[in-house]
Coordinates of C-alpha atoms in Angstrom, one line a residue:
Chain N
M1 CA 174.5 172.1 -131.2
S2 CA 173.3 168.9 -132.8
D3 CA 169.9 168.9 -131.1
S4 CA 169.1 172.5 -132.0
K5 CA 166.6 173.3 -134.7
K6 CA 167.9 173.7 -138.2
L7 CA 167.0 176.2 -141.0
A8 CA 168.2 175.7 -144.6
I9 CA 167.7 178.4 -147.2
I10 CA 168.4 178.4 -150.9
A11 CA 168.8 182.0 -151.9
T12 CA 168.3 182.5 -155.6
K13 CA 167.3 186.1 -156.1
G14 CA 169.6 189.1 -156.5
S15 CA 167.5 192.2 -156.2
L16 CA 167.2 194.7 -153.4
D17 CA 163.8 193.6 -152.2
W18 CA 164.3 189.8 -152.6
G19 CA 167.7 190.1 -150.8
Y20 CA 165.9 190.8 -147.6
P21 CA 164.0 187.5 -146.9
P22 CA 167.0 185.2 -146.7
F23 CA 168.9 187.5 -144.4
I24 CA 165.9 188.4 -142.2
L25 CA 164.8 184.8 -141.9
A26 CA 168.4 183.6 -141.3
S27 CA 169.2 186.2 -138.6
T28 CA 165.8 185.8 -136.9
A29 CA 166.2 182.0 -136.8
A30 CA 169.8 182.3 -135.5
A31 CA 168.6 184.6 -132.8
L32 CA 166.1 181.9 -131.8
G33 CA 168.8 179.3 -131.5
Y34 CA 168.5 177.7 -134.9
E35 CA 171.5 176.4 -136.7
V36 CA 171.3 178.0 -140.2
E37 CA 172.9 177.4 -143.6
V38 CA 172.2 179.5 -146.7
F39 CA 173.1 178.2 -150.1
F40 CA 173.5 181.1 -152.5
T41 CA 172.9 180.2 -156.2
F42 CA 171.9 181.7 -159.4
Y43 CA 171.2 185.5 -159.0
G44 CA 171.4 185.0 -155.2
L45 CA 175.2 185.1 -155.5
Q46 CA 174.9 188.9 -155.8
L47 CA 174.1 188.9 -152.1
L48 CA 177.6 187.7 -151.3
K49 CA 179.4 190.7 -152.9
K50 CA 181.2 193.0 -150.5
K51 CA 179.8 195.9 -152.3
M52 CA 176.2 195.0 -153.0
D53 CA 174.8 197.3 -155.7
L54 CA 171.3 195.8 -155.7
Q55 CA 168.4 197.4 -157.4
V56 CA 164.7 197.0 -157.2
S57 CA 162.4 196.7 -160.3
S58 CA 158.7 197.1 -160.5
L59 CA 158.5 195.4 -163.9
G60 CA 156.5 192.1 -163.8
N61 CA 155.6 192.9 -160.2
P62 CA 152.2 194.7 -160.2
G63 CA 151.9 193.9 -156.5
M64 CA 154.6 196.5 -155.5
P65 CA 153.1 199.4 -153.6
M66 CA 153.9 202.7 -155.4
P67 CA 153.6 206.2 -154.0
M68 CA 151.6 207.0 -157.1
P69 CA 150.6 204.8 -160.1
V70 CA 153.2 204.7 -162.8
P71 CA 152.4 203.3 -166.2
V72 CA 154.4 200.3 -167.2
L73 CA 156.0 202.0 -170.2
L74 CA 157.3 204.8 -168.0
Q75 CA 158.8 202.2 -165.7
T76 CA 161.1 201.1 -168.5
L77 CA 162.6 204.6 -169.1
P78 CA 166.2 205.3 -168.3
G79 CA 166.8 206.1 -164.7
M80 CA 163.5 204.8 -163.4
Q81 CA 164.9 201.6 -161.9
R82 CA 167.7 203.6 -160.2
M83 CA 165.1 206.1 -158.9
M84 CA 162.9 203.5 -157.4
T85 CA 165.9 201.9 -155.8
V86 CA 166.9 205.1 -154.2
M87 CA 163.3 205.7 -153.0
M88 CA 163.0 202.3 -151.4
K89 CA 166.4 202.7 -149.7
Q90 CA 165.3 206.0 -148.3
K91 CA 162.0 204.7 -147.1
M92 CA 163.7 201.7 -145.4
K93 CA 166.2 204.1 -143.7
A94 CA 163.4 206.4 -142.5
K95 CA 161.5 203.4 -141.1
G96 CA 164.5 202.1 -139.3
V97 CA 164.8 198.9 -141.3
A98 CA 168.4 197.6 -141.3
S99 CA 170.4 197.6 -144.5
L100 CA 171.1 194.3 -146.3
E101 CA 174.8 194.8 -145.3
D102 CA 173.9 195.1 -141.6
L103 CA 171.6 192.1 -141.7
R104 CA 174.2 190.0 -143.5
E105 CA 176.8 191.1 -140.9
L106 CA 174.3 190.0 -138.2
C107 CA 174.1 186.6 -139.8
M108 CA 177.9 186.2 -139.9
E109 CA 178.1 187.1 -136.2
A110 CA 175.5 184.6 -135.4
E111 CA 177.5 181.9 -137.3
V112 CA 175.1 181.4 -140.1
R113 CA 177.0 179.3 -142.7
M114 CA 177.0 180.9 -146.1
I115 CA 177.7 178.6 -149.0
A116 CA 178.2 179.8 -152.6
C117 CA 177.1 177.4 -155.4
Q118 CA 180.3 176.5 -157.2
M119 CA 178.6 175.7 -160.4
T120 CA 176.9 179.1 -160.7
V121 CA 180.1 180.9 -159.7
D122 CA 181.8 179.2 -162.7
L123 CA 178.8 179.7 -165.0
F124 CA 178.5 183.4 -164.4
E125 CA 182.3 183.7 -164.2
M126 CA 181.9 185.6 -160.9
D127 CA 185.0 187.1 -159.3
T128 CA 185.0 185.5 -155.8
G129 CA 187.5 188.2 -154.7
E130 CA 184.5 190.5 -154.6
F131 CA 182.8 188.2 -152.1
I132 CA 182.8 188.8 -148.4
D133 CA 185.1 186.7 -146.2
G134 CA 183.9 183.5 -144.7
V135 CA 182.0 182.2 -147.7
E136 CA 182.3 178.5 -148.4
Y137 CA 182.1 176.9 -151.8
A138 CA 180.2 173.7 -152.5
G139 CA 177.6 172.0 -154.8
A140 CA 174.0 171.1 -154.3
A141 CA 174.9 167.6 -153.2
A142 CA 176.8 169.0 -150.2
F143 CA 173.9 171.3 -149.3
F144 CA 171.5 168.3 -149.1
E145 CA 173.5 166.9 -146.2
F146 CA 172.3 169.8 -144.1
A147 CA 168.9 170.4 -145.8
G148 CA 167.9 166.7 -145.4
E149 CA 168.2 167.1 -141.6
A150 CA 166.7 170.6 -141.4
D151 CA 163.4 171.4 -139.7
I152 CA 162.7 174.1 -142.3
C153 CA 164.0 174.3 -145.8
L154 CA 163.1 177.3 -148.0
F155 CA 163.7 178.1 -151.6
I156 CA 163.7 181.9 -151.9
Chain H
M1 CA 144.5 169.3 -132.9
S2 CA 148.1 169.1 -131.8
D3 CA 148.8 165.8 -133.6
S4 CA 147.4 166.9 -136.9
K5 CA 149.8 167.7 -139.8
K6 CA 150.9 171.3 -140.1
L7 CA 151.5 173.5 -143.2
A8 CA 153.2 176.8 -142.9
I9 CA 153.3 179.3 -145.8
I10 CA 155.2 182.5 -146.3
A11 CA 153.2 184.5 -148.9
T12 CA 155.3 187.2 -150.5
K13 CA 153.8 187.9 -153.9
G14 CA 151.0 190.3 -154.7
S15 CA 149.9 189.6 -158.3
L16 CA 146.8 187.9 -159.5
D17 CA 148.6 184.7 -160.6
W18 CA 150.9 184.4 -157.6
G19 CA 148.0 185.0 -155.3
Y20 CA 146.6 181.6 -156.1
P21 CA 149.2 179.2 -154.8
P22 CA 149.0 180.3 -151.1
F23 CA 145.2 180.1 -151.0
I24 CA 144.9 176.9 -153.1
L25 CA 147.5 175.1 -151.0
A26 CA 146.2 176.4 -147.7
S27 CA 142.6 175.5 -148.5
T28 CA 143.5 172.1 -149.9
A29 CA 145.6 171.3 -146.9
A30 CA 142.9 172.5 -144.4
A31 CA 140.4 170.2 -146.2
L32 CA 142.8 167.4 -145.7
G33 CA 142.9 168.1 -141.9
Y34 CA 146.1 170.1 -141.8
E35 CA 146.5 172.9 -139.3
V36 CA 147.6 175.9 -141.5
E37 CA 149.2 179.2 -140.9
V38 CA 150.0 181.8 -143.6
F39 CA 152.5 184.6 -143.0
F40 CA 151.8 187.5 -145.4
T41 CA 154.8 189.7 -146.0
F42 CA 156.3 192.0 -148.6
Y43 CA 154.0 192.2 -151.6
G44 CA 152.0 189.3 -150.2
L45 CA 150.2 191.8 -147.9
Q46 CA 148.1 192.8 -151.0
L47 CA 146.4 189.4 -150.6
L48 CA 144.8 190.6 -147.3
K49 CA 143.0 193.6 -148.7
K50 CA 139.2 193.4 -148.6
K51 CA 139.1 194.7 -152.1
M52 CA 142.0 192.9 -153.9
D53 CA 142.8 194.7 -157.1
L54 CA 145.5 192.4 -158.2
Q55 CA 146.9 192.3 -161.7
V56 CA 148.9 190.0 -163.8
S57 CA 152.0 190.9 -165.7
S58 CA 153.8 189.0 -168.5
L59 CA 156.9 191.1 -168.2
G60 CA 159.9 189.0 -167.0
N61 CA 157.8 185.9 -167.3
P62 CA 158.3 184.4 -170.8
G63 CA 156.7 181.1 -169.5
M64 CA 153.3 182.6 -169.5
P65 CA 151.0 181.0 -172.0
M66 CA 149.6 183.7 -174.4
P67 CA 146.6 183.3 -176.8
M68 CA 149.0 184.7 -179.4
P69 CA 152.7 185.9 -179.2
V70 CA 153.0 189.5 -178.1
P71 CA 156.3 191.3 -178.5
V72 CA 157.8 192.4 -175.2
L73 CA 157.7 196.1 -176.2
L74 CA 153.9 195.9 -176.8
Q75 CA 153.5 194.3 -173.4
T76 CA 154.7 197.6 -171.9
L77 CA 152.1 199.8 -173.6
P78 CA 149.4 201.5 -171.5
G79 CA 146.4 199.2 -170.9
M80 CA 148.1 196.0 -171.8
Q81 CA 148.6 194.8 -168.2
R82 CA 144.9 195.7 -167.4
M83 CA 143.8 193.8 -170.6
M84 CA 145.8 190.7 -169.7
T85 CA 144.3 190.8 -166.2
V86 CA 140.8 190.9 -167.6
M87 CA 141.5 188.1 -170.0
M88 CA 143.0 185.9 -167.3
K89 CA 140.0 186.5 -165.0
Q90 CA 137.6 185.7 -167.8
K91 CA 139.4 182.5 -168.6
M92 CA 139.4 181.4 -164.9
K93 CA 135.7 182.2 -164.6
A94 CA 134.9 180.2 -167.8
K95 CA 136.9 177.3 -166.5
G96 CA 135.1 177.3 -163.2
V97 CA 138.2 178.3 -161.2
A98 CA 137.2 180.0 -157.9
S99 CA 138.1 183.6 -157.5
L100 CA 140.9 184.6 -155.0
E101 CA 138.3 186.1 -152.8
D102 CA 136.3 182.9 -152.6
L103 CA 139.4 180.8 -152.0
R104 CA 140.4 183.2 -149.2
E105 CA 137.0 182.9 -147.7
L106 CA 137.3 179.2 -147.8
C107 CA 140.6 179.4 -145.9
M108 CA 139.0 181.6 -143.3
E109 CA 136.1 179.2 -142.8
A110 CA 138.6 176.3 -142.5
E111 CA 140.3 178.2 -139.7
V112 CA 143.5 178.9 -141.6
R113 CA 145.4 181.4 -139.5
M114 CA 146.4 184.5 -141.4
I115 CA 149.2 186.6 -140.1
A116 CA 150.4 189.9 -141.4
C117 CA 154.1 190.8 -141.1
Q118 CA 154.1 193.9 -138.8
M119 CA 157.4 195.1 -140.1
T120 CA 156.3 195.2 -143.7
V121 CA 152.9 196.8 -142.8
D122 CA 154.9 199.6 -141.2
L123 CA 157.4 199.8 -144.0
F124 CA 154.8 200.1 -146.8
E125 CA 152.6 202.2 -144.5
M126 CA 149.7 200.0 -145.3
D127 CA 146.2 200.9 -144.1
T128 CA 145.2 197.9 -142.0
G129 CA 141.6 199.2 -142.1
E130 CA 141.6 197.9 -145.7
F131 CA 142.4 194.4 -144.5
I132 CA 139.9 191.6 -144.0
D133 CA 138.7 190.8 -140.5
G134 CA 140.5 188.0 -138.6
V135 CA 144.1 188.9 -139.6
E136 CA 146.7 188.7 -136.8
Y137 CA 149.8 190.8 -136.7
A138 CA 153.2 189.4 -135.7
G139 CA 156.9 189.3 -136.7
A140 CA 159.0 186.6 -138.3
A141 CA 160.1 185.3 -134.8
A142 CA 156.5 184.5 -133.8
F143 CA 156.0 182.7 -137.1
F144 CA 158.9 180.4 -136.5
E145 CA 157.1 179.0 -133.5
F146 CA 154.6 177.4 -135.8
A147 CA 157.0 176.9 -138.8
G148 CA 159.6 175.1 -136.7
E149 CA 157.0 172.4 -135.9
A150 CA 155.4 172.3 -139.4
D151 CA 155.5 169.2 -141.6
I152 CA 155.7 171.4 -144.7
C153 CA 156.9 175.0 -144.9
L154 CA 156.8 176.9 -148.2
F155 CA 158.1 180.3 -149.3
I156 CA 155.9 181.5 -152.1
Chain U
M1 CA 162.3 152.4 -150.5
S2 CA 160.0 153.5 -147.8
D3 CA 162.8 154.5 -145.4
S4 CA 164.7 156.5 -148.0
K5 CA 164.7 160.3 -147.7
K6 CA 162.0 162.2 -149.7
L7 CA 162.1 165.4 -151.7
A8 CA 159.0 167.1 -152.9
I9 CA 159.1 170.0 -155.3
I10 CA 156.4 172.3 -156.6
A11 CA 157.7 173.7 -159.9
T12 CA 155.8 176.8 -160.9
K13 CA 158.1 178.7 -163.3
G14 CA 158.5 178.3 -167.0
S15 CA 161.6 180.3 -168.1
L16 CA 165.0 179.0 -169.1
D17 CA 166.7 180.0 -165.9
W18 CA 164.0 179.0 -163.5
G19 CA 163.6 175.7 -165.2
Y20 CA 167.0 174.6 -163.9
P21 CA 166.5 174.5 -160.1
P22 CA 163.7 171.8 -160.1
F23 CA 165.7 169.5 -162.4
I24 CA 169.1 170.1 -160.8
L25 CA 167.7 169.6 -157.3
A26 CA 165.6 166.6 -158.3
S27 CA 168.4 164.8 -160.1
T28 CA 170.9 165.6 -157.4
A29 CA 168.6 164.3 -154.7
A30 CA 167.8 161.2 -156.7
A31 CA 171.5 160.5 -157.1
L32 CA 171.8 160.7 -153.3
G33 CA 169.2 158.1 -152.9
Y34 CA 166.2 160.4 -152.3
E35 CA 162.7 159.4 -153.5
V36 CA 161.6 162.5 -155.5
E37 CA 158.3 163.9 -156.7
V38 CA 157.9 167.1 -158.7
F39 CA 154.5 168.7 -159.0
F40 CA 154.4 170.9 -162.1
T41 CA 151.8 173.7 -162.0
F42 CA 151.2 177.1 -163.4
Y43 CA 154.0 178.2 -165.7
G44 CA 156.0 175.2 -164.6
L45 CA 154.0 173.0 -166.9
Q46 CA 156.2 174.4 -169.7
L47 CA 158.9 172.2 -168.3
L48 CA 157.0 169.1 -169.4
K49 CA 156.8 169.8 -173.1
K50 CA 158.8 167.5 -175.3
K51 CA 160.1 170.5 -177.2
M52 CA 160.9 173.1 -174.5
D53 CA 161.2 176.5 -176.1
L54 CA 162.0 178.3 -172.9
Q55 CA 163.4 181.8 -172.9
V56 CA 165.1 184.0 -170.3
S57 CA 164.1 187.6 -169.5
S58 CA 166.0 190.2 -167.6
L59 CA 163.0 192.3 -167.1
G60 CA 162.1 192.7 -163.4
N61 CA 165.4 190.9 -162.6
P62 CA 168.1 193.5 -162.0
G63 CA 170.2 190.7 -160.3
M64 CA 170.9 189.0 -163.6
P65 CA 174.6 189.3 -164.5
M66 CA 175.0 190.9 -167.9
P67 CA 178.1 191.0 -170.1
M68 CA 177.6 194.7 -170.3
P69 CA 174.9 197.0 -168.7
V70 CA 171.8 197.2 -170.9
P71 CA 169.2 200.0 -170.2
V72 CA 165.8 198.6 -169.2
L73 CA 164.1 200.2 -172.2
L74 CA 166.5 198.5 -174.6
Q75 CA 165.7 195.2 -173.0
T76 CA 162.1 195.5 -174.1
L77 CA 163.1 195.9 -177.8
P78 CA 162.1 193.2 -180.3
G79 CA 164.7 190.4 -180.4
M80 CA 166.4 191.2 -177.2
Q81 CA 164.8 188.4 -175.2
R82 CA 165.6 185.9 -177.9
M83 CA 169.2 187.2 -178.1
M84 CA 169.7 186.9 -174.3
T85 CA 168.3 183.4 -174.5
V86 CA 170.7 182.4 -177.2
M87 CA 173.6 184.0 -175.2
M88 CA 172.7 182.1 -172.0
K89 CA 172.4 178.8 -173.8
Q90 CA 175.8 179.3 -175.5
K91 CA 177.4 180.2 -172.2
M92 CA 175.9 177.1 -170.5
K93 CA 177.2 174.9 -173.3
A94 CA 180.6 176.4 -173.2
K95 CA 180.7 175.8 -169.4
G96 CA 179.6 172.2 -169.8
V97 CA 176.3 172.8 -168.0
A98 CA 173.8 170.1 -169.1
S99 CA 170.7 171.2 -171.1
L100 CA 167.3 171.2 -169.4
E101 CA 166.3 168.3 -171.6
D102 CA 169.3 166.3 -170.5
L103 CA 168.7 167.0 -166.8
R104 CA 165.0 166.1 -167.2
E105 CA 166.0 162.8 -168.9
L106 CA 168.4 162.2 -166.0
C107 CA 165.5 162.7 -163.6
M108 CA 163.3 160.3 -165.6
E109 CA 166.0 157.6 -165.5
A110 CA 166.4 158.1 -161.8
E111 CA 162.6 157.5 -161.4
V112 CA 161.7 161.0 -160.3
R113 CA 157.9 161.1 -160.4
M114 CA 156.6 163.9 -162.5
I115 CA 153.1 165.1 -161.9
A116 CA 151.2 167.6 -163.9
C117 CA 148.6 169.7 -162.1
Q118 CA 145.3 168.8 -163.8
M119 CA 143.6 172.0 -162.9
T120 CA 146.3 174.2 -164.6
V121 CA 146.4 171.9 -167.6
D122 CA 142.7 172.5 -168.0
L123 CA 142.9 176.2 -167.2
F124 CA 145.6 176.9 -169.8
E125 CA 144.1 174.4 -172.2
M126 CA 147.5 172.8 -172.6
D127 CA 147.9 170.0 -175.2
T128 CA 149.1 167.1 -173.1
G129 CA 150.1 165.4 -176.4
E130 CA 153.1 167.8 -176.3
F131 CA 154.2 166.5 -173.0
I132 CA 156.9 163.9 -172.5
D133 CA 155.9 160.3 -171.7
G134 CA 155.7 159.2 -168.1
V135 CA 153.9 162.2 -166.8
E136 CA 151.1 161.6 -164.3
Y137 CA 148.1 163.9 -163.8
A138 CA 146.8 164.8 -160.3
G139 CA 145.6 167.6 -158.1
A140 CA 147.2 169.4 -155.2
A141 CA 145.4 167.1 -152.7
A142 CA 147.1 164.0 -154.2
F143 CA 150.5 165.8 -154.0
F144 CA 150.1 166.4 -150.3
E145 CA 150.1 162.7 -149.7
F146 CA 153.8 162.6 -150.7
A147 CA 154.7 166.2 -149.5
G148 CA 153.3 165.6 -146.0
E149 CA 155.8 162.8 -145.5
A150 CA 158.7 164.5 -147.3
D151 CA 161.9 165.5 -145.6
I152 CA 162.3 168.6 -147.8
C153 CA 159.5 170.3 -149.7
L154 CA 160.3 173.3 -151.9
F155 CA 158.1 175.8 -153.8
I156 CA 160.1 176.9 -156.8

């Protein structure tokens, strides 16, 4: 395995949309024979919860395609974020896009190493009992051991 | 060309401000003799439209320099996003910063390869007839062929 | 030094939370013997101010852990951003997480090179007298000289 290509990912976002890139890239690379490690830190730790309850927000993201234009003020109203989350999930299902849970499972099966940032876990007082099995805990220094040898290293 | 340096970019944002980094870095690298590929995915596909109607939002971005402090609630009012977009465009023009369209054109002339993520095009049901000429369509796996050999790979 | 590992970072965000990754990664890498350069551009220039007055925003970031759920509309009210900033700072202090200023100082002591993007400084008409000592000024092209040779290059 030591001469296979290596992909290192730092996953820092915890929303429904930004949860996809780490798992899509990790599973794709693993399928291509890459050795992959993902370091989950900051809001990215949300991606390790067994029950991911991720949402999507259009606030601050004018590039998000909308079925119809929605004024920013309306986007702040109660229920709007939840509604947009439901709509995006439905669209993904209709288009045959795998769920985040499925993609994550695919990564686990492909032996993608998943590492939770111990410092952020402590800072946010996260309950690691809510995390999926197989997660390792380490700091940034440990991650550099792999990243420093990686062919591709991405901060997502 | 095979021994020139290589830059791979994954462009995922579709706002006026975050549209700049991919095109600035790609055109700069190309001018330095790099071979460059940009993979447009998620909201980054907006950057491929002939008529880019990108906007800038200060919501969720307290680091944005403002001519004067504007309370968050005011920033959500109708017309505010449009107004800030106009102001940023005017400032850029006054400072002699090239428009996104010009920078993109520069990239095309420098033979930067622009690849649209087929999966996201399908998911967002984007009309590829609105895209500029010369765009290629591929998946993440195809992009890894280039990225895996690149000297620099950035997720923007 | 020429055979030590190299880390290149492009720091583009200017909020309290997103100010951490560049300084944590830079100082960690430097401690591991890496040669490190950070190119501050766009909103990331805020990280160079002597007096950093960075704030954190939950808008557009549904992945942020909250002590209790706060409706999006409430998050836009006057004082909320300031309150969340104070709360995050207090939590970090209680958990023994170093301040951004301390981490930046650590980077300077470890000879991390800090480069401000001249174009963005001009565009935002930033007062470089407000910046810390030791900052260099250059463009993207100059940064590629280092980044093109780096083992890890991250866009944050």
